[in-house]
């Protein structure tokens, strides 16, 4: 059965009425931002981003932009990486196919990855300054690969003229929120997903 779902900010004036109507909160998510205004804080942020990439390279990983030739590797990494990830109606991740990846550049999407030898082990995807998703292979997590691919993607966007960035995720996904905060994002919005049982 398809449940009626509302996704709204925790400040939305419609929230009390929906709760009064029997809707229940089934998920919480966040939106975060990072803006580079050109001041000293921006240059510190840039140094930080470069540092994440350099640290990963120093650990022997290749960090580079991905393209259609990496489509099969992206599909394989995506397929092995989401089973243990908490989700909400507002943050569903649709599995990525190689055919999707081949369309990315025509839709303005850029992807940056981390390779351990021939194996793709981390990936960050986004359009302009909007982060779509980040994923690291389960056996490579907690070693700075997430922050490195996010930083590489951001540095690519900055080079293309982007100055403001946004990201979002499920509140229960502590790893994702900690990673995005480690990169320097600030949580600016809280979203609730409501359904009526
Ligand atoms: C979220 C994800 C991409 C993070 O990648 P990662 O390579 O493990 O993260 P990093 O090693 O770069 O860690 C960055 C920060 O996140 C935090 N972090 C990492 N692993 C964590 C864990 N298991 N629990 C809590 N915080 C964690 C730490 O604050 C870390 O900073 P630190 O090293 O200074 O302590 C990875 O866990 C993943 O692929 N998860 C599944 C997919 C997903 O949830 N994607 C995000 C939604 S778009």
PDB file of C-alpha atoms and ligand atoms in Angstrom:
ATOM      1  CA  UNK A   1       0.000   0.000   0.000  1.00  0.00           C
ATOM      2  CA  UNK A   2       1.310   3.469  -0.889  1.00  0.00           C
ATOM      3  CA  UNK A   3       1.276   5.630   2.257  1.00  0.00           C
ATOM      4  CA  UNK A   4       0.593   9.359   2.046  1.00  0.00           C
ATOM      5  CA  UNK A   5       3.941  10.976   2.822  1.00  0.00           C
ATOM      6  CA  UNK A   6       4.800  14.577   3.669  1.00  0.00           C
ATOM      7  CA  UNK A   7       8.354  15.852   3.882  1.00  0.00           C
ATOM      8  CA  UNK A   8       8.649  19.251   5.534  1.00  0.00           C
ATOM      9  CA  UNK A   9      11.036  21.355   7.569  1.00  0.00           C
ATOM     10  CA  UNK A  10      10.716  21.238  11.341  1.00  0.00           C
ATOM     11  CA  UNK A  11       9.822  24.956  11.222  1.00  0.00           C
ATOM     12  CA  UNK A  12       6.910  24.439   8.768  1.00  0.00           C
ATOM     13  CA  UNK A  13       3.665  25.977  10.128  1.00  0.00           C
ATOM     14  CA  UNK A  14       1.671  22.982   8.736  1.00  0.00           C
ATOM     15  CA  UNK A  15       3.489  20.572  11.054  1.00  0.00           C
ATOM     16  CA  UNK A  16       1.168  20.841  14.125  1.00  0.00           C
ATOM     17  CA  UNK A  17      -1.946  20.258  11.956  1.00  0.00           C
ATOM     18  CA  UNK A  18      -0.466  17.169  10.294  1.00  0.00           C
ATOM     19  CA  UNK A  19       0.522  15.728  13.688  1.00  0.00           C
ATOM     20  CA  UNK A  20      -2.984  16.553  14.978  1.00  0.00           C
ATOM     21  CA  UNK A  21      -4.411  14.707  11.939  1.00  0.00           C
ATOM     22  CA  UNK A  22      -2.706  11.471  12.986  1.00  0.00           C
ATOM     23  CA  UNK A  23       0.516  11.714  10.948  1.00  0.00           C
ATOM     24  CA  UNK A  24       3.623  10.389  12.661  1.00  0.00           C
ATOM     25  CA  UNK A  25       7.283  11.251  12.152  1.00  0.00           C
ATOM     26  CA  UNK A  26       8.879   8.268  10.367  1.00  0.00           C
ATOM     27  CA  UNK A  27      12.217   9.846   9.511  1.00  0.00           C
ATOM     28  CA  UNK A  28      14.444  12.852  10.150  1.00  0.00           C
ATOM     29  CA  UNK A  29      16.955  14.330   7.759  1.00  0.00           C
ATOM     30  CA  UNK A  30      19.236  17.350   7.515  1.00  0.00           C
ATOM     31  CA  UNK A  31      20.428  19.873   4.986  1.00  0.00           C
ATOM     32  CA  UNK A  32      23.898  21.413   5.286  1.00  0.00           C
ATOM     33  CA  UNK A  33      25.774  24.231   3.564  1.00  0.00           C
ATOM     34  CA  UNK A  34      29.301  25.440   3.054  1.00  0.00           C
ATOM     35  CA  UNK A  35      29.978  28.850   1.487  1.00  0.00           C
ATOM     36  CA  UNK A  36      33.347  30.244   0.449  1.00  0.00           C
ATOM     37  CA  UNK A  37      33.180  34.030   0.629  1.00  0.00           C
ATOM     38  CA  UNK A  38      36.780  34.686  -0.392  1.00  0.00           C
ATOM     39  CA  UNK A  39      38.015  35.720   3.079  1.00  0.00           C
ATOM     40  CA  UNK A  40      40.647  34.144   5.320  1.00  0.00           C
ATOM     41  CA  UNK A  41      38.181  31.460   6.406  1.00  0.00           C
ATOM     42  CA  UNK A  42      37.794  30.451   2.748  1.00  0.00           C
ATOM     43  CA  UNK A  43      41.482  30.031   2.223  1.00  0.00           C
ATOM     44  CA  UNK A  44      41.674  27.904   5.393  1.00  0.00           C
ATOM     45  CA  UNK A  45      38.764  25.821   4.053  1.00  0.00           C
ATOM     46  CA  UNK A  46      40.560  25.351   0.728  1.00  0.00           C
ATOM     47  CA  UNK A  47      43.747  24.247   2.497  1.00  0.00           C
ATOM     48  CA  UNK A  48      41.709  21.789   4.493  1.00  0.00           C
ATOM     49  CA  UNK A  49      40.131  20.324   1.340  1.00  0.00           C
ATOM     50  CA  UNK A  50      43.524  19.984  -0.359  1.00  0.00           C
ATOM     51  CA  UNK A  51      44.852  18.354   2.815  1.00  0.00           C
ATOM     52  CA  UNK A  52      42.175  15.614   2.714  1.00  0.00           C
ATOM     53  CA  UNK A  53      43.079  14.783  -0.895  1.00  0.00           C
ATOM     54  CA  UNK A  54      46.837  14.830  -0.193  1.00  0.00           C
ATOM     55  CA  UNK A  55      46.463  12.583   2.861  1.00  0.00           C
ATOM     56  CA  UNK A  56      44.581   9.987   0.811  1.00  0.00           C
ATOM     57  CA  UNK A  57      47.190  10.181  -1.970  1.00  0.00           C
ATOM     58  CA  UNK A  58      49.911   9.829   0.660  1.00  0.00           C
ATOM     59  CA  UNK A  59      48.218   6.600   1.784  1.00  0.00           C
ATOM     60  CA  UNK A  60      48.662   5.236  -1.760  1.00  0.00           C
ATOM     61  CA  UNK A  61      45.220   5.897  -3.211  1.00  0.00           C
ATOM     62  CA  UNK A  62      44.626   7.469  -6.598  1.00  0.00           C
ATOM     63  CA  UNK A  63      42.132  10.357  -6.361  1.00  0.00           C
ATOM     64  CA  UNK A  64      40.759  11.532  -9.708  1.00  0.00           C
ATOM     65  CA  UNK A  65      37.698  12.601 -11.653  1.00  0.00           C
ATOM     66  CA  UNK A  66      35.690   9.667 -12.997  1.00  0.00           C
ATOM     67  CA  UNK A  67      34.021   9.396 -16.400  1.00  0.00           C
ATOM     68  CA  UNK A  68      31.941   7.039 -18.537  1.00  0.00           C
ATOM     69  CA  UNK A  69      34.856   4.550 -18.690  1.00  0.00           C
ATOM     70  CA  UNK A  70      34.394   4.029 -14.937  1.00  0.00           C
ATOM     71  CA  UNK A  71      30.662   3.251 -15.288  1.00  0.00           C
ATOM     72  CA  UNK A  72      30.909  -0.484 -14.515  1.00  0.00           C
ATOM     73  CA  UNK A  73      33.150   0.145 -11.465  1.00  0.00           C
ATOM     74  CA  UNK A  74      30.739   2.819 -10.172  1.00  0.00           C
ATOM     75  CA  UNK A  75      27.767   0.453 -10.564  1.00  0.00           C
ATOM     76  CA  UNK A  76      29.659  -2.292  -8.693  1.00  0.00           C
ATOM     77  CA  UNK A  77      30.742  -0.008  -5.811  1.00  0.00           C
ATOM     78  CA  UNK A  78      27.232   1.405  -5.457  1.00  0.00           C
ATOM     79  CA  UNK A  79      25.694  -2.092  -5.424  1.00  0.00           C
ATOM     80  CA  UNK A  80      27.888  -3.312  -2.550  1.00  0.00           C
ATOM     81  CA  UNK A  81      27.632  -0.225  -0.351  1.00  0.00           C
ATOM     82  CA  UNK A  82      24.106   0.637   0.743  1.00  0.00           C
ATOM     83  CA  UNK A  83      22.785  -2.439   2.594  1.00  0.00           C
ATOM     84  CA  UNK A  84      23.609  -1.055   6.072  1.00  0.00           C
ATOM     85  CA  UNK A  85      22.656   2.587   5.441  1.00  0.00           C
ATOM     86  CA  UNK A  86      19.674   4.086   7.332  1.00  0.00           C
ATOM     87  CA  UNK A  87      17.245   5.884   5.058  1.00  0.00           C
ATOM     88  CA  UNK A  88      14.088   8.043   5.269  1.00  0.00           C
ATOM     89  CA  UNK A  89      11.377   8.806   2.689  1.00  0.00           C
ATOM     90  CA  UNK A  90      13.321  12.039   2.020  1.00  0.00           C
ATOM     91  CA  UNK A  91      16.719  10.407   1.496  1.00  0.00           C
ATOM     92  CA  UNK A  92      16.116   7.271  -0.578  1.00  0.00           C
ATOM     93  CA  UNK A  93      19.121   6.207  -2.682  1.00  0.00           C
ATOM     94  CA  UNK A  94      18.158   4.643  -6.017  1.00  0.00           C
ATOM     95  CA  UNK A  95      20.733   2.059  -7.161  1.00  0.00           C
ATOM     96  CA  UNK A  96      23.060   3.510  -9.810  1.00  0.00           C
ATOM     97  CA  UNK A  97      23.409   1.641 -13.100  1.00  0.00           C
ATOM     98  CA  UNK A  98      26.239   1.935 -15.620  1.00  0.00           C
ATOM     99  CA  UNK A  99      23.697   3.416 -18.067  1.00  0.00           C
ATOM    100  CA  UNK A 100      22.880   6.188 -15.520  1.00  0.00           C
ATOM    101  CA  UNK A 101      26.583   6.963 -15.183  1.00  0.00           C
ATOM    102  CA  UNK A 102      26.994   7.340 -18.958  1.00  0.00           C
ATOM    103  CA  UNK A 103      24.296  10.068 -18.819  1.00  0.00           C
ATOM    104  CA  UNK A 104      25.860  11.993 -15.942  1.00  0.00           C
ATOM    105  CA  UNK A 105      28.047  14.391 -17.906  1.00  0.00           C
ATOM    106  CA  UNK A 106      25.161  15.466 -20.164  1.00  0.00           C
ATOM    107  CA  UNK A 107      23.191  16.263 -16.988  1.00  0.00           C
ATOM    108  CA  UNK A 108      25.984  18.314 -15.427  1.00  0.00           C
ATOM    109  CA  UNK A 109      26.903  15.661 -12.888  1.00  0.00           C
ATOM    110  CA  UNK A 110      30.555  15.193 -11.969  1.00  0.00           C
ATOM    111  CA  UNK A 111      32.027  12.312 -10.008  1.00  0.00           C
ATOM    112  CA  UNK A 112      35.365  12.008  -8.194  1.00  0.00           C
ATOM    113  CA  UNK A 113      36.667   8.705  -6.960  1.00  0.00           C
ATOM    114  CA  UNK A 114      39.352   6.962  -4.924  1.00  0.00           C
ATOM    115  CA  UNK A 115      41.100   3.943  -6.430  1.00  0.00           C
ATOM    116  CA  UNK A 116      43.068   1.349  -4.517  1.00  0.00           C
ATOM    117  CA  UNK A 117      45.093  -0.146  -7.361  1.00  0.00           C
ATOM    118  CA  UNK A 118      42.497  -1.018 -10.006  1.00  0.00           C
ATOM    119  CA  UNK A 119      39.590  -1.084  -7.582  1.00  0.00           C
ATOM    120  CA  UNK A 120      37.244   1.884  -7.130  1.00  0.00           C
ATOM    121  CA  UNK A 121      36.725   2.166  -3.349  1.00  0.00           C
ATOM    122  CA  UNK A 122      35.121   5.605  -2.927  1.00  0.00           C
ATOM    123  CA  UNK A 123      32.980   8.001  -4.900  1.00  0.00           C
ATOM    124  CA  UNK A 124      31.430  11.478  -4.558  1.00  0.00           C
ATOM    125  CA  UNK A 125      28.845  12.684  -7.084  1.00  0.00           C
ATOM    126  CA  UNK A 126      27.190  16.065  -7.495  1.00  0.00           C
ATOM    127  CA  UNK A 127      25.941  18.763  -9.856  1.00  0.00           C
ATOM    128  CA  UNK A 128      27.408  22.278  -9.584  1.00  0.00           C
ATOM    129  CA  UNK A 129      27.570  22.764  -5.783  1.00  0.00           C
ATOM    130  CA  UNK A 130      24.846  20.226  -4.898  1.00  0.00           C
ATOM    131  CA  UNK A 131      26.191  17.029  -3.465  1.00  0.00           C
ATOM    132  CA  UNK A 132      24.168  14.022  -4.597  1.00  0.00           C
ATOM    133  CA  UNK A 133      25.813  11.184  -2.706  1.00  0.00           C
ATOM    134  CA  UNK A 134      29.057   9.838  -1.298  1.00  0.00           C
ATOM    135  CA  UNK A 135      29.900   6.194  -0.909  1.00  0.00           C
ATOM    136  CA  UNK A 136      32.925   4.263   0.343  1.00  0.00           C
ATOM    137  CA  UNK A 137      33.317   0.474   0.058  1.00  0.00           C
ATOM    138  CA  UNK A 138      32.432  -1.148   3.418  1.00  0.00           C
ATOM    139  CA  UNK A 139      35.951  -2.586   3.872  1.00  0.00           C
ATOM    140  CA  UNK A 140      37.588   0.848   3.309  1.00  0.00           C
ATOM    141  CA  UNK A 141      35.544   3.054   5.640  1.00  0.00           C
ATOM    142  CA  UNK A 142      36.911   5.165   8.493  1.00  0.00           C
ATOM    143  CA  UNK A 143      40.261   5.890   6.773  1.00  0.00           C
ATOM    144  CA  UNK A 144      39.573   9.346   5.358  1.00  0.00           C
ATOM    145  CA  UNK A 145      38.427   8.219   1.897  1.00  0.00           C
ATOM    146  CA  UNK A 146      34.983   9.811   2.310  1.00  0.00           C
ATOM    147  CA  UNK A 147      36.392  13.245   3.144  1.00  0.00           C
ATOM    148  CA  UNK A 148      38.983  12.897   0.337  1.00  0.00           C
ATOM    149  CA  UNK A 149      36.441  12.218  -2.431  1.00  0.00           C
ATOM    150  CA  UNK A 150      34.117  14.970  -1.164  1.00  0.00           C
ATOM    151  CA  UNK A 151      37.091  17.360  -1.091  1.00  0.00           C
ATOM    152  CA  UNK A 152      38.203  16.345  -4.616  1.00  0.00           C
ATOM    153  CA  UNK A 153      34.678  16.901  -5.945  1.00  0.00           C
ATOM    154  CA  UNK A 154      34.475  20.296  -4.204  1.00  0.00           C
ATOM    155  CA  UNK A 155      37.888  21.401  -5.484  1.00  0.00           C
ATOM    156  CA  UNK A 156      36.781  20.465  -9.031  1.00  0.00           C
ATOM    157  CA  UNK A 157      33.618  22.539  -8.600  1.00  0.00           C
ATOM    158  CA  UNK A 158      35.567  25.464  -7.105  1.00  0.00           C
ATOM    159  CA  UNK A 159      37.882  25.417 -10.116  1.00  0.00           C
ATOM    160  CA  UNK A 160      34.742  25.646 -12.282  1.00  0.00           C
ATOM    161  CA  UNK A 161      33.613  28.757 -10.333  1.00  0.00           C
ATOM    162  CA  UNK A 162      31.311  27.258  -7.689  1.00  0.00           C
ATOM    163  CA  UNK A 163      31.376  28.941  -4.264  1.00  0.00           C
ATOM    164  CA  UNK A 164      28.392  27.513  -2.358  1.00  0.00           C
ATOM    165  CA  UNK A 165      27.785  23.882  -1.561  1.00  0.00           C
ATOM    166  CA  UNK A 166      24.872  21.913  -0.172  1.00  0.00           C
ATOM    167  CA  UNK A 167      24.441  18.372   1.093  1.00  0.00           C
ATOM    168  CA  UNK A 168      21.783  16.336   2.870  1.00  0.00           C
ATOM    169  CA  UNK A 169      21.179  12.992   4.529  1.00  0.00           C
ATOM    170  CA  UNK A 170      19.280  10.926   7.067  1.00  0.00           C
ATOM    171  CA  UNK A 171      19.794  11.978  10.715  1.00  0.00           C
ATOM    172  CA  UNK A 172      20.253   8.345  11.726  1.00  0.00           C
ATOM    173  CA  UNK A 173      23.212   8.082   9.347  1.00  0.00           C
ATOM    174  CA  UNK A 174      25.783   9.266  11.900  1.00  0.00           C
ATOM    175  CA  UNK A 175      28.754   8.410   9.648  1.00  0.00           C
ATOM    176  CA  UNK A 176      27.483  10.595   6.838  1.00  0.00           C
ATOM    177  CA  UNK A 177      26.727  13.580   9.112  1.00  0.00           C
ATOM    178  CA  UNK A 178      30.121  13.280  10.858  1.00  0.00           C
ATOM    179  CA  UNK A 179      31.881  13.147   7.484  1.00  0.00           C
ATOM    180  CA  UNK A 180      30.101  16.205   6.096  1.00  0.00           C
ATOM    181  CA  UNK A 181      30.846  18.145   9.312  1.00  0.00           C
ATOM    182  CA  UNK A 182      34.489  17.054   9.167  1.00  0.00           C
ATOM    183  CA  UNK A 183      34.672  18.608   5.666  1.00  0.00           C
ATOM    184  CA  UNK A 184      33.386  21.914   7.102  1.00  0.00           C
ATOM    185  CA  UNK A 185      29.658  21.934   6.268  1.00  0.00           C
ATOM    186  CA  UNK A 186      27.197  23.465   8.740  1.00  0.00           C
ATOM    187  CA  UNK A 187      23.757  21.941   9.268  1.00  0.00           C
ATOM    188  CA  UNK A 188      21.190  24.620   8.374  1.00  0.00           C
ATOM    189  CA  UNK A 189      17.934  22.679   7.973  1.00  0.00           C
ATOM    190  CA  UNK A 190      16.121  19.805   9.658  1.00  0.00           C
ATOM    191  CA  UNK A 191      13.473  17.916   7.707  1.00  0.00           C
ATOM    192  CA  UNK A 192      10.799  15.519   8.944  1.00  0.00           C
ATOM    193  CA  UNK A 193       9.106  12.763   6.959  1.00  0.00           C
ATOM    194  CA  UNK A 194       5.534  12.112   8.088  1.00  0.00           C
ATOM    195  CA  UNK A 195       3.199   9.218   7.301  1.00  0.00           C
ATOM    196  CA  UNK A 196      -0.200   8.205   8.687  1.00  0.00           C
ATOM    197  CA  UNK A 197      -0.231   4.601   9.965  1.00  0.00           C
TER     198      UNK A 197
HETATM  199  C1  LIG B   1      29.452   8.024   4.953  1.00  0.00           C
HETATM  200  C2  LIG B   1      30.719   7.433   4.317  1.00  0.00           C
HETATM  201  C3  LIG B   1      30.777   7.856   2.861  1.00  0.00           C
HETATM  202  C4  LIG B   1      31.932   7.982   5.101  1.00  0.00           C
HETATM  203  O1  LIG B   1      33.115   7.552   4.434  1.00  0.00           O
HETATM  204  P1  LIG B   1      34.427   7.170   5.250  1.00  0.00           P
HETATM  205  O2  LIG B   1      35.517   6.996   4.279  1.00  0.00           O
HETATM  206  O3  LIG B   1      34.149   6.057   6.169  1.00  0.00           O
HETATM  207  O4  LIG B   1      34.615   8.504   6.120  1.00  0.00           O
HETATM  208  P2  LIG B   1      36.010   9.133   6.570  1.00  0.00           P
HETATM  209  O5  LIG B   1      36.956   8.055   6.956  1.00  0.00           O
HETATM  210  O6  LIG B   1      36.441  10.110   5.537  1.00  0.00           O
HETATM  211  O7  LIG B   1      35.581   9.876   7.889  1.00  0.00           O
HETATM  212  C5  LIG B   1      35.202  11.217   7.934  1.00  0.00           C
HETATM  213  C6  LIG B   1      34.681  11.516   9.316  1.00  0.00           C
HETATM  214  O8  LIG B   1      33.458  10.820   9.475  1.00  0.00           O
HETATM  215  C7  LIG B   1      33.390  10.334  10.801  1.00  0.00           C
HETATM  216  N1  LIG B   1      33.235   8.886  10.780  1.00  0.00           N
HETATM  217  C8  LIG B   1      33.823   7.989   9.951  1.00  0.00           C
HETATM  218  N2  LIG B   1      33.419   6.743  10.253  1.00  0.00           N
HETATM  219  C9  LIG B   1      32.564   6.863  11.275  1.00  0.00           C
HETATM  220  C10 LIG B   1      31.803   5.936  12.053  1.00  0.00           C
HETATM  221  N3  LIG B   1      31.860   4.609  11.808  1.00  0.00           N
HETATM  222  N4  LIG B   1      30.994   6.404  13.033  1.00  0.00           N
HETATM  223  C11 LIG B   1      30.926   7.738  13.286  1.00  0.00           C
HETATM  224  N5  LIG B   1      31.622   8.651  12.592  1.00  0.00           N
HETATM  225  C12 LIG B   1      32.432   8.225  11.619  1.00  0.00           C
HETATM  226  C13 LIG B   1      34.570  10.795  11.537  1.00  0.00           C
HETATM  227  O9  LIG B   1      34.241  12.051  12.143  1.00  0.00           O
HETATM  228  C14 LIG B   1      35.569  11.042  10.463  1.00  0.00           C
HETATM  229  O10 LIG B   1      36.447  12.011  10.828  1.00  0.00           O
HETATM  230  P3  LIG B   1      37.770  11.581  11.662  1.00  0.00           P
HETATM  231  O11 LIG B   1      38.497  10.597  10.807  1.00  0.00           O
HETATM  232  O12 LIG B   1      38.473  12.893  11.834  1.00  0.00           O
HETATM  233  O13 LIG B   1      37.298  10.979  12.938  1.00  0.00           O
HETATM  234  C15 LIG B   1      30.754   5.872   4.435  1.00  0.00           C
HETATM  235  O14 LIG B   1      30.521   5.504   5.756  1.00  0.00           O
HETATM  236  C16 LIG B   1      29.746   5.198   3.525  1.00  0.00           C
HETATM  237  O15 LIG B   1      30.008   4.887   2.370  1.00  0.00           O
HETATM  238  N6  LIG B   1      28.540   4.918   4.048  1.00  0.00           N
HETATM  239  C17 LIG B   1      27.502   4.310   3.237  1.00  0.00           C
HETATM  240  C18 LIG B   1      26.920   5.276   2.221  1.00  0.00           C
HETATM  241  C19 LIG B   1      26.433   6.547   2.894  1.00  0.00           C
HETATM  242  O16 LIG B   1      25.873   6.532   3.962  1.00  0.00           O
HETATM  243  N7  LIG B   1      26.647   7.694   2.208  1.00  0.00           N
HETATM  244  C20 LIG B   1      26.268   8.982   2.738  1.00  0.00           C
HETATM  245  C21 LIG B   1      24.909   9.343   2.341  1.00  0.00           C
HETATM  246  S1  LIG B   1      24.928  10.318   0.878  1.00  0.00           S
END
